[in-house]
PDB file of C-alpha atoms in Angstrom:
ATOM      1  CA  UNK W   1       7.247  -7.766 -43.706  1.00  0.00           C
ATOM      2  CA  UNK W   2       8.566  -4.977 -41.552  1.00  0.00           C
ATOM      3  CA  UNK W   3       6.978  -4.592 -38.145  1.00  0.00           C
ATOM      4  CA  UNK W   4       6.705  -1.042 -36.912  1.00  0.00           C
ATOM      5  CA  UNK W   5       6.356   0.019 -33.315  1.00  0.00           C
ATOM      6  CA  UNK W   6       5.195   3.256 -31.798  1.00  0.00           C
ATOM      7  CA  UNK W   7       6.247   4.849 -28.560  1.00  0.00           C
ATOM      8  CA  UNK W   8       3.331   5.000 -26.090  1.00  0.00           C
ATOM      9  CA  UNK W   9       2.434   8.456 -24.867  1.00  0.00           C
ATOM     10  CA  UNK W  10       0.632   9.714 -21.796  1.00  0.00           C
ATOM     11  CA  UNK W  11      -2.396  10.549 -23.962  1.00  0.00           C
ATOM     12  CA  UNK W  12      -2.436   7.136 -25.606  1.00  0.00           C
ATOM     13  CA  UNK W  13      -2.155   5.461 -22.217  1.00  0.00           C
ATOM     14  CA  UNK W  14      -5.003   7.576 -20.905  1.00  0.00           C
ATOM     15  CA  UNK W  15      -7.268   6.714 -23.832  1.00  0.00           C
ATOM     16  CA  UNK W  16      -6.466   3.010 -23.464  1.00  0.00           C
ATOM     17  CA  UNK W  17      -7.139   3.092 -19.736  1.00  0.00           C
ATOM     18  CA  UNK W  18     -10.343   5.025 -20.189  1.00  0.00           C
ATOM     19  CA  UNK W  19     -11.822   2.686 -22.782  1.00  0.00           C
ATOM     20  CA  UNK W  20     -10.520  -0.749 -21.827  1.00  0.00           C
ATOM     21  CA  UNK W  21     -11.899  -3.237 -19.357  1.00  0.00           C
ATOM     22  CA  UNK W  22      -8.401  -4.043 -18.078  1.00  0.00           C
ATOM     23  CA  UNK W  23      -7.648  -4.850 -15.284  1.00  0.00           C
ATOM     24  CA  UNK W  24     -10.484  -7.359 -15.045  1.00  0.00           C
ATOM     25  CA  UNK W  25     -12.516  -7.897 -12.978  1.00  0.00           C
ATOM     26  CA  UNK W  26     -13.402  -4.433 -11.790  1.00  0.00           C
ATOM     27  CA  UNK W  27     -11.662  -3.721  -8.472  1.00  0.00           C
ATOM     28  CA  UNK W  28     -13.638  -3.669  -5.243  1.00  0.00           C
ATOM     29  CA  UNK W  29     -13.441  -1.367  -2.250  1.00  0.00           C
ATOM     30  CA  UNK W  30     -15.331  -3.066   0.547  1.00  0.00           C
ATOM     31  CA  UNK W  31     -14.711  -4.755   3.887  1.00  0.00           C
ATOM     32  CA  UNK W  32     -13.449  -7.983   2.368  1.00  0.00           C
ATOM     33  CA  UNK W  33     -11.130  -6.206  -0.066  1.00  0.00           C
ATOM     34  CA  UNK W  34      -9.646  -4.042   2.689  1.00  0.00           C
ATOM     35  CA  UNK W  35      -9.051  -7.034   4.947  1.00  0.00           C
ATOM     36  CA  UNK W  36      -7.427  -8.965   2.094  1.00  0.00           C
ATOM     37  CA  UNK W  37      -5.144  -6.002   1.352  1.00  0.00           C
ATOM     38  CA  UNK W  38      -4.027  -6.047   4.994  1.00  0.00           C
ATOM     39  CA  UNK W  39      -3.435  -9.813   4.834  1.00  0.00           C
ATOM     40  CA  UNK W  40      -1.318  -9.479   1.690  1.00  0.00           C
ATOM     41  CA  UNK W  41       0.663  -6.557   3.113  1.00  0.00           C
ATOM     42  CA  UNK W  42       1.421  -8.520   6.286  1.00  0.00           C
ATOM     43  CA  UNK W  43       2.509 -11.500   4.216  1.00  0.00           C
ATOM     44  CA  UNK W  44       5.273  -9.389   2.643  1.00  0.00           C
ATOM     45  CA  UNK W  45       7.160  -8.896   5.916  1.00  0.00           C
ATOM     46  CA  UNK W  46       5.640 -10.321   9.117  1.00  0.00           C
ATOM     47  CA  UNK W  47       6.735 -13.981   8.635  1.00  0.00           C
ATOM     48  CA  UNK W  48      10.337 -12.852   8.201  1.00  0.00           C
ATOM     49  CA  UNK W  49      10.231 -10.328  11.025  1.00  0.00           C
ATOM     50  CA  UNK W  50       8.280 -12.261  13.638  1.00  0.00           C
ATOM     51  CA  UNK W  51       7.929 -15.837  12.390  1.00  0.00           C
ATOM     52  CA  UNK W  52       4.140 -15.593  12.368  1.00  0.00           C
ATOM     53  CA  UNK W  53       2.192 -17.509   9.730  1.00  0.00           C
ATOM     54  CA  UNK W  54      -0.297 -15.473   7.712  1.00  0.00           C
ATOM     55  CA  UNK W  55      -3.696 -17.172   7.174  1.00  0.00           C
ATOM     56  CA  UNK W  56      -5.063 -18.075   3.762  1.00  0.00           C
ATOM     57  CA  UNK W  57      -7.380 -15.768   1.792  1.00  0.00           C
ATOM     58  CA  UNK W  58     -10.274 -18.151   2.449  1.00  0.00           C
ATOM     59  CA  UNK W  59      -9.772 -17.863   6.201  1.00  0.00           C
ATOM     60  CA  UNK W  60      -9.871 -14.080   6.039  1.00  0.00           C
ATOM     61  CA  UNK W  61     -12.849 -13.998   3.690  1.00  0.00           C
ATOM     62  CA  UNK W  62     -14.976 -15.946   6.161  1.00  0.00           C
ATOM     63  CA  UNK W  63     -14.803 -13.171   8.785  1.00  0.00           C
ATOM     64  CA  UNK W  64     -12.772 -10.208   7.450  1.00  0.00           C
ATOM     65  CA  UNK W  65     -12.733  -7.807  10.391  1.00  0.00           C
ATOM     66  CA  UNK W  66     -12.574 -10.534  13.039  1.00  0.00           C
ATOM     67  CA  UNK W  67      -9.636 -12.254  11.334  1.00  0.00           C
ATOM     68  CA  UNK W  68      -7.828  -8.955  10.819  1.00  0.00           C
ATOM     69  CA  UNK W  69      -8.168  -7.947  14.449  1.00  0.00           C
ATOM     70  CA  UNK W  70      -7.167 -11.423  15.584  1.00  0.00           C
ATOM     71  CA  UNK W  71      -4.024 -11.523  13.449  1.00  0.00           C
ATOM     72  CA  UNK W  72      -2.917  -8.038  14.479  1.00  0.00           C
ATOM     73  CA  UNK W  73      -3.605  -9.013  18.073  1.00  0.00           C
ATOM     74  CA  UNK W  74      -1.327 -12.022  17.626  1.00  0.00           C
ATOM     75  CA  UNK W  75       1.448  -9.817  16.227  1.00  0.00           C
ATOM     76  CA  UNK W  76       1.224  -7.204  18.975  1.00  0.00           C
ATOM     77  CA  UNK W  77       0.908  -9.967  21.573  1.00  0.00           C
ATOM     78  CA  UNK W  78       4.121 -11.481  20.265  1.00  0.00           C
ATOM     79  CA  UNK W  79       5.838  -8.118  20.694  1.00  0.00           C
ATOM     80  CA  UNK W  80       4.507  -7.746  24.231  1.00  0.00           C
ATOM     81  CA  UNK W  81       5.647 -11.254  25.121  1.00  0.00           C
ATOM     82  CA  UNK W  82       9.116 -10.677  23.722  1.00  0.00           C
ATOM     83  CA  UNK W  83       9.326  -7.247  25.304  1.00  0.00           C
ATOM     84  CA  UNK W  84       9.431  -3.988  23.396  1.00  0.00           C
ATOM     85  CA  UNK W  85      12.867  -3.196  24.800  1.00  0.00           C
ATOM     86  CA  UNK W  86      14.217  -6.381  23.174  1.00  0.00           C
ATOM     87  CA  UNK W  87      12.578  -5.692  19.827  1.00  0.00           C
ATOM     88  CA  UNK W  88      14.709  -4.530  16.941  1.00  0.00           C
ATOM     89  CA  UNK W  89      11.955  -2.213  15.741  1.00  0.00           C
ATOM     90  CA  UNK W  90      12.033   1.471  16.521  1.00  0.00           C
ATOM     91  CA  UNK W  91       9.500   3.021  18.899  1.00  0.00           C
ATOM     92  CA  UNK W  92       7.782   4.502  15.853  1.00  0.00           C
ATOM     93  CA  UNK W  93       7.341   1.060  14.318  1.00  0.00           C
ATOM     94  CA  UNK W  94       5.837  -0.292  17.517  1.00  0.00           C
ATOM     95  CA  UNK W  95       3.528   2.702  17.806  1.00  0.00           C
ATOM     96  CA  UNK W  96       2.224   2.109  14.283  1.00  0.00           C
ATOM     97  CA  UNK W  97       1.744  -1.607  14.918  1.00  0.00           C
ATOM     98  CA  UNK W  98      -0.286  -0.992  18.066  1.00  0.00           C
ATOM     99  CA  UNK W  99      -2.226   1.735  16.230  1.00  0.00           C
ATOM    100  CA  UNK W 100      -3.053  -0.759  13.458  1.00  0.00           C
ATOM    101  CA  UNK W 101      -4.364  -3.218  16.030  1.00  0.00           C
ATOM    102  CA  UNK W 102      -6.536  -0.540  17.640  1.00  0.00           C
ATOM    103  CA  UNK W 103      -7.999   0.436  14.269  1.00  0.00           C
ATOM    104  CA  UNK W 104      -8.745  -3.188  13.447  1.00  0.00           C
ATOM    105  CA  UNK W 105     -10.622  -3.573  16.728  1.00  0.00           C
ATOM    106  CA  UNK W 106     -12.680  -0.469  15.940  1.00  0.00           C
ATOM    107  CA  UNK W 107     -13.536  -1.956  12.534  1.00  0.00           C
ATOM    108  CA  UNK W 108     -14.488  -5.282  14.087  1.00  0.00           C
ATOM    109  CA  UNK W 109     -16.831  -3.479  16.492  1.00  0.00           C
ATOM    110  CA  UNK W 110     -18.702  -1.890  13.608  1.00  0.00           C
ATOM    111  CA  UNK W 111     -17.194   1.578  13.583  1.00  0.00           C
ATOM    112  CA  UNK W 112     -16.557   1.603   9.863  1.00  0.00           C
ATOM    113  CA  UNK W 113     -14.272   0.304   7.131  1.00  0.00           C
ATOM    114  CA  UNK W 114     -12.224   3.509   7.243  1.00  0.00           C
ATOM    115  CA  UNK W 115     -10.531   2.015  10.295  1.00  0.00           C
ATOM    116  CA  UNK W 116      -9.292  -0.832   8.090  1.00  0.00           C
ATOM    117  CA  UNK W 117      -7.685   1.725   5.778  1.00  0.00           C
ATOM    118  CA  UNK W 118      -6.148   3.348   8.855  1.00  0.00           C
ATOM    119  CA  UNK W 119      -4.766  -0.023   9.919  1.00  0.00           C
ATOM    120  CA  UNK W 120      -3.309  -0.602   6.454  1.00  0.00           C
ATOM    121  CA  UNK W 121      -1.664   2.836   6.528  1.00  0.00           C
ATOM    122  CA  UNK W 122      -0.045   2.058   9.897  1.00  0.00           C
ATOM    123  CA  UNK W 123       1.171  -1.340   8.696  1.00  0.00           C
ATOM    124  CA  UNK W 124       2.768   0.227   5.616  1.00  0.00           C
ATOM    125  CA  UNK W 125       4.757   2.550   7.866  1.00  0.00           C
ATOM    126  CA  UNK W 126       5.577  -0.227  10.346  1.00  0.00           C
ATOM    127  CA  UNK W 127       7.018  -2.363   7.537  1.00  0.00           C
ATOM    128  CA  UNK W 128       9.274   0.503   6.474  1.00  0.00           C
ATOM    129  CA  UNK W 129      10.684   0.737  10.008  1.00  0.00           C
ATOM    130  CA  UNK W 130      10.910  -2.976  10.814  1.00  0.00           C
ATOM    131  CA  UNK W 131      12.004  -4.463   7.507  1.00  0.00           C
ATOM    132  CA  UNK W 132      13.814  -1.584   5.818  1.00  0.00           C
ATOM    133  CA  UNK W 133      15.182   0.250   8.851  1.00  0.00           C
ATOM    134  CA  UNK W 134      13.600   3.512   7.785  1.00  0.00           C
ATOM    135  CA  UNK W 135      14.211   6.463  10.085  1.00  0.00           C
ATOM    136  CA  UNK W 136      11.532   8.581   8.444  1.00  0.00           C
ATOM    137  CA  UNK W 137       8.784  10.073  10.547  1.00  0.00           C
ATOM    138  CA  UNK W 138       5.240   9.542   9.338  1.00  0.00           C
ATOM    139  CA  UNK W 139       2.132  10.908  10.960  1.00  0.00           C
ATOM    140  CA  UNK W 140       0.784   8.413  13.471  1.00  0.00           C
ATOM    141  CA  UNK W 141      -2.843   9.222  12.672  1.00  0.00           C
ATOM    142  CA  UNK W 142      -3.091  11.148   9.384  1.00  0.00           C
ATOM    143  CA  UNK W 143      -6.862  10.913   9.169  1.00  0.00           C
ATOM    144  CA  UNK W 144      -7.594  12.262  12.644  1.00  0.00           C
ATOM    145  CA  UNK W 145     -11.101  11.820  13.965  1.00  0.00           C
ATOM    146  CA  UNK W 146     -12.654  11.767  10.485  1.00  0.00           C
ATOM    147  CA  UNK W 147     -13.457   8.088  10.029  1.00  0.00           C
ATOM    148  CA  UNK W 148     -16.878   8.450   8.448  1.00  0.00           C
ATOM    149  CA  UNK W 149     -15.872   7.243   5.011  1.00  0.00           C
ATOM    150  CA  UNK W 150     -13.040   6.169   2.763  1.00  0.00           C
ATOM    151  CA  UNK W 151     -12.623   8.885   0.165  1.00  0.00           C
ATOM    152  CA  UNK W 152     -10.287  10.015  -2.587  1.00  0.00           C
ATOM    153  CA  UNK W 153      -8.258  12.175  -0.230  1.00  0.00           C
ATOM    154  CA  UNK W 154      -7.524   9.461   2.341  1.00  0.00           C
ATOM    155  CA  UNK W 155      -6.637   6.935  -0.359  1.00  0.00           C
ATOM    156  CA  UNK W 156      -4.288   9.378  -2.069  1.00  0.00           C
ATOM    157  CA  UNK W 157      -2.550  10.176   1.222  1.00  0.00           C
ATOM    158  CA  UNK W 158      -2.107   6.474   1.983  1.00  0.00           C
ATOM    159  CA  UNK W 159      -0.603   5.919  -1.472  1.00  0.00           C
ATOM    160  CA  UNK W 160       1.668   8.955  -1.060  1.00  0.00           C
ATOM    161  CA  UNK W 161       3.027   7.586   2.211  1.00  0.00           C
ATOM    162  CA  UNK W 162       3.459   4.111   0.728  1.00  0.00           C
ATOM    163  CA  UNK W 163       5.552   5.637  -2.056  1.00  0.00           C
ATOM    164  CA  UNK W 164       7.511   7.712   0.454  1.00  0.00           C
ATOM    165  CA  UNK W 165       8.572   4.566   2.312  1.00  0.00           C
ATOM    166  CA  UNK W 166      10.575   3.203  -0.628  1.00  0.00           C
ATOM    167  CA  UNK W 167      10.656   5.291  -3.811  1.00  0.00           C
ATOM    168  CA  UNK W 168      13.246   7.847  -2.664  1.00  0.00           C
ATOM    169  CA  UNK W 169      15.594   5.131  -1.400  1.00  0.00           C
ATOM    170  CA  UNK W 170      15.131   3.148  -4.599  1.00  0.00           C
ATOM    171  CA  UNK W 171      15.257   5.865  -7.251  1.00  0.00           C
ATOM    172  CA  UNK W 172      16.753   8.872  -5.451  1.00  0.00           C
ATOM    173  CA  UNK W 173      15.658  12.448  -6.043  1.00  0.00           C
ATOM    174  CA  UNK W 174      14.619  11.725  -9.624  1.00  0.00           C
ATOM    175  CA  UNK W 175      11.112  11.063  -8.239  1.00  0.00           C
ATOM    176  CA  UNK W 176      10.318  13.737  -5.624  1.00  0.00           C
ATOM    177  CA  UNK W 177       7.509  12.787  -3.233  1.00  0.00           C
ATOM    178  CA  UNK W 178       4.974  15.589  -2.658  1.00  0.00           C
ATOM    179  CA  UNK W 179       4.256  16.845   0.826  1.00  0.00           C
ATOM    180  CA  UNK W 180       1.233  15.735   2.801  1.00  0.00           C
ATOM    181  CA  UNK W 181      -2.093  16.722   1.206  1.00  0.00           C
ATOM    182  CA  UNK W 182      -0.237  18.367  -1.685  1.00  0.00           C
ATOM    183  CA  UNK W 183      -1.893  15.987  -4.116  1.00  0.00           C
ATOM    184  CA  UNK W 184      -5.586  16.782  -4.131  1.00  0.00           C
ATOM    185  CA  UNK W 185      -6.976  14.670  -6.957  1.00  0.00           C
ATOM    186  CA  UNK W 186      -6.498  11.293  -8.563  1.00  0.00           C
ATOM    187  CA  UNK W 187      -5.153  13.111 -11.632  1.00  0.00           C
ATOM    188  CA  UNK W 188      -2.333  14.583  -9.510  1.00  0.00           C
ATOM    189  CA  UNK W 189      -1.529  11.121  -8.216  1.00  0.00           C
ATOM    190  CA  UNK W 190      -1.568   9.683 -11.726  1.00  0.00           C
ATOM    191  CA  UNK W 191       1.225  12.074 -12.718  1.00  0.00           C
ATOM    192  CA  UNK W 192       3.351  10.905  -9.769  1.00  0.00           C
ATOM    193  CA  UNK W 193       2.730   7.259 -10.634  1.00  0.00           C
ATOM    194  CA  UNK W 194       3.828   8.005 -14.188  1.00  0.00           C
ATOM    195  CA  UNK W 195       7.122   9.403 -12.856  1.00  0.00           C
ATOM    196  CA  UNK W 196       7.647   6.317 -10.684  1.00  0.00           C
ATOM    197  CA  UNK W 197       6.954   4.043 -13.637  1.00  0.00           C
ATOM    198  CA  UNK W 198       9.437   5.948 -15.793  1.00  0.00           C
ATOM    199  CA  UNK W 199      12.165   5.695 -13.161  1.00  0.00           C
ATOM    200  CA  UNK W 200      11.453   1.998 -12.684  1.00  0.00           C
ATOM    201  CA  UNK W 201      11.686   1.304 -16.405  1.00  0.00           C
ATOM    202  CA  UNK W 202      15.076   3.021 -16.487  1.00  0.00           C
ATOM    203  CA  UNK W 203      16.423   1.025 -13.539  1.00  0.00           C
ATOM    204  CA  UNK W 204      14.762  -2.353 -13.981  1.00  0.00           C
ATOM    205  CA  UNK W 205      13.684  -2.440 -17.620  1.00  0.00           C
ATOM    206  CA  UNK W 206      16.658  -4.539 -18.796  1.00  0.00           C
ATOM    207  CA  UNK W 207      16.714  -6.877 -15.803  1.00  0.00           C
ATOM    208  CA  UNK W 208      15.358 -10.410 -16.194  1.00  0.00           C
ATOM    209  CA  UNK W 209      15.368 -11.704 -12.613  1.00  0.00           C
ATOM    210  CA  UNK W 210      12.022 -12.765 -11.134  1.00  0.00           C
ATOM    211  CA  UNK W 211      11.784  -9.937  -8.596  1.00  0.00           C
ATOM    212  CA  UNK W 212      12.386  -7.235 -11.194  1.00  0.00           C
ATOM    213  CA  UNK W 213       9.886  -8.755 -13.604  1.00  0.00           C
ATOM    214  CA  UNK W 214       7.242  -9.131 -10.913  1.00  0.00           C
ATOM    215  CA  UNK W 215       7.870  -5.647  -9.574  1.00  0.00           C
ATOM    216  CA  UNK W 216       7.526  -4.088 -13.014  1.00  0.00           C
ATOM    217  CA  UNK W 217       4.349  -6.079 -13.671  1.00  0.00           C
ATOM    218  CA  UNK W 218       2.813  -4.751 -10.465  1.00  0.00           C
ATOM    219  CA  UNK W 219       3.874  -1.200 -11.363  1.00  0.00           C
ATOM    220  CA  UNK W 220       2.225  -1.615 -14.765  1.00  0.00           C
ATOM    221  CA  UNK W 221      -1.016  -2.429 -12.943  1.00  0.00           C
ATOM    222  CA  UNK W 222      -0.495   0.607 -10.714  1.00  0.00           C
ATOM    223  CA  UNK W 223      -0.160   2.760 -13.827  1.00  0.00           C
ATOM    224  CA  UNK W 224      -3.369   1.453 -15.340  1.00  0.00           C
ATOM    225  CA  UNK W 225      -5.364   1.824 -12.128  1.00  0.00           C
ATOM    226  CA  UNK W 226      -3.939   5.301 -11.557  1.00  0.00           C
ATOM    227  CA  UNK W 227      -5.000   6.397 -15.025  1.00  0.00           C
ATOM    228  CA  UNK W 228      -8.468   4.961 -14.589  1.00  0.00           C
ATOM    229  CA  UNK W 229      -8.873   6.760 -11.257  1.00  0.00           C
ATOM    230  CA  UNK W 230      -7.545   9.970 -12.793  1.00  0.00           C
ATOM    231  CA  UNK W 231     -10.147   9.767 -15.537  1.00  0.00           C
ATOM    232  CA  UNK W 232     -13.051   9.304 -13.185  1.00  0.00           C
ATOM    233  CA  UNK W 233     -13.552   5.556 -13.021  1.00  0.00           C
ATOM    234  CA  UNK W 234     -13.870   5.512  -9.237  1.00  0.00           C
ATOM    235  CA  UNK W 235     -11.965   5.332  -5.969  1.00  0.00           C
ATOM    236  CA  UNK W 236     -11.782   1.545  -6.170  1.00  0.00           C
ATOM    237  CA  UNK W 237      -9.029   2.033  -8.735  1.00  0.00           C
ATOM    238  CA  UNK W 238      -7.042   4.105  -6.240  1.00  0.00           C
ATOM    239  CA  UNK W 239      -7.328   1.239  -3.787  1.00  0.00           C
ATOM    240  CA  UNK W 240      -6.282  -1.258  -6.464  1.00  0.00           C
ATOM    241  CA  UNK W 241      -3.267   0.933  -7.243  1.00  0.00           C
ATOM    242  CA  UNK W 242      -2.340   0.869  -3.553  1.00  0.00           C
ATOM    243  CA  UNK W 243      -2.551  -2.934  -3.492  1.00  0.00           C
ATOM    244  CA  UNK W 244      -0.269  -3.222  -6.508  1.00  0.00           C
ATOM    245  CA  UNK W 245       2.206  -0.745  -5.019  1.00  0.00           C
ATOM    246  CA  UNK W 246       2.444  -2.880  -1.882  1.00  0.00           C
ATOM    247  CA  UNK W 247       3.374  -5.894  -4.028  1.00  0.00           C
ATOM    248  CA  UNK W 248       5.742  -3.836  -6.188  1.00  0.00           C
ATOM    249  CA  UNK W 249       7.599  -2.617  -3.107  1.00  0.00           C
ATOM    250  CA  UNK W 250       7.878  -6.167  -1.814  1.00  0.00           C
ATOM    251  CA  UNK W 251       9.452  -7.291  -5.099  1.00  0.00           C
ATOM    252  CA  UNK W 252      11.774  -4.337  -5.729  1.00  0.00           C
ATOM    253  CA  UNK W 253      13.074  -3.564  -2.229  1.00  0.00           C
TER     254      UNK W 253
END
């Protein structure tokens, strides 16, 4: 018996994403999910950079905003104790770390979950400076005074910046990163994610080491969530795509 295979297309992927229940369970976008995303992002670089232990998911789940603010306070306190002038991080990295702590305090004092997204944005940029030595300049406060809600636009901008911190260095100019606010809809973002996935398959598709396999698996989840968001399944899929991109970057860079 001869087994035949077909090459997946963008349309076929879109139909599959639009009709399937995968990934399961349905992603969440709430206080607990935002705090857990911050915890996971910190786990990818803070222990190595500062020797600080990241708490368990159960610890964070018990008091999401309080634990987030406390952990970021511990990190910034460590920097203050060591002295900023002795820190290997650039001034931009330190500025983003202190900005993340401030946002987490605002969230813990009931000023809205959008401050948790702001903290996550700042931590993404801080990681690029501290761990990867990035000399890129990212807006310190891209969302300005508008903290009333987490919406499609703020999630897309956070994802765009996350991609900007590693995709160009990893894949070169084959995947150009749009300018700020150039992507207006989840469908626009889905096209960019498709380009990233294609470049990753070319570079890592034949590799069998654990990091490459894990990174590609996370990018596959990004692709699915991006398609679901692009076809109107909700902003929670944008947030899930961001979470998977954070893990993909940790594995592939």
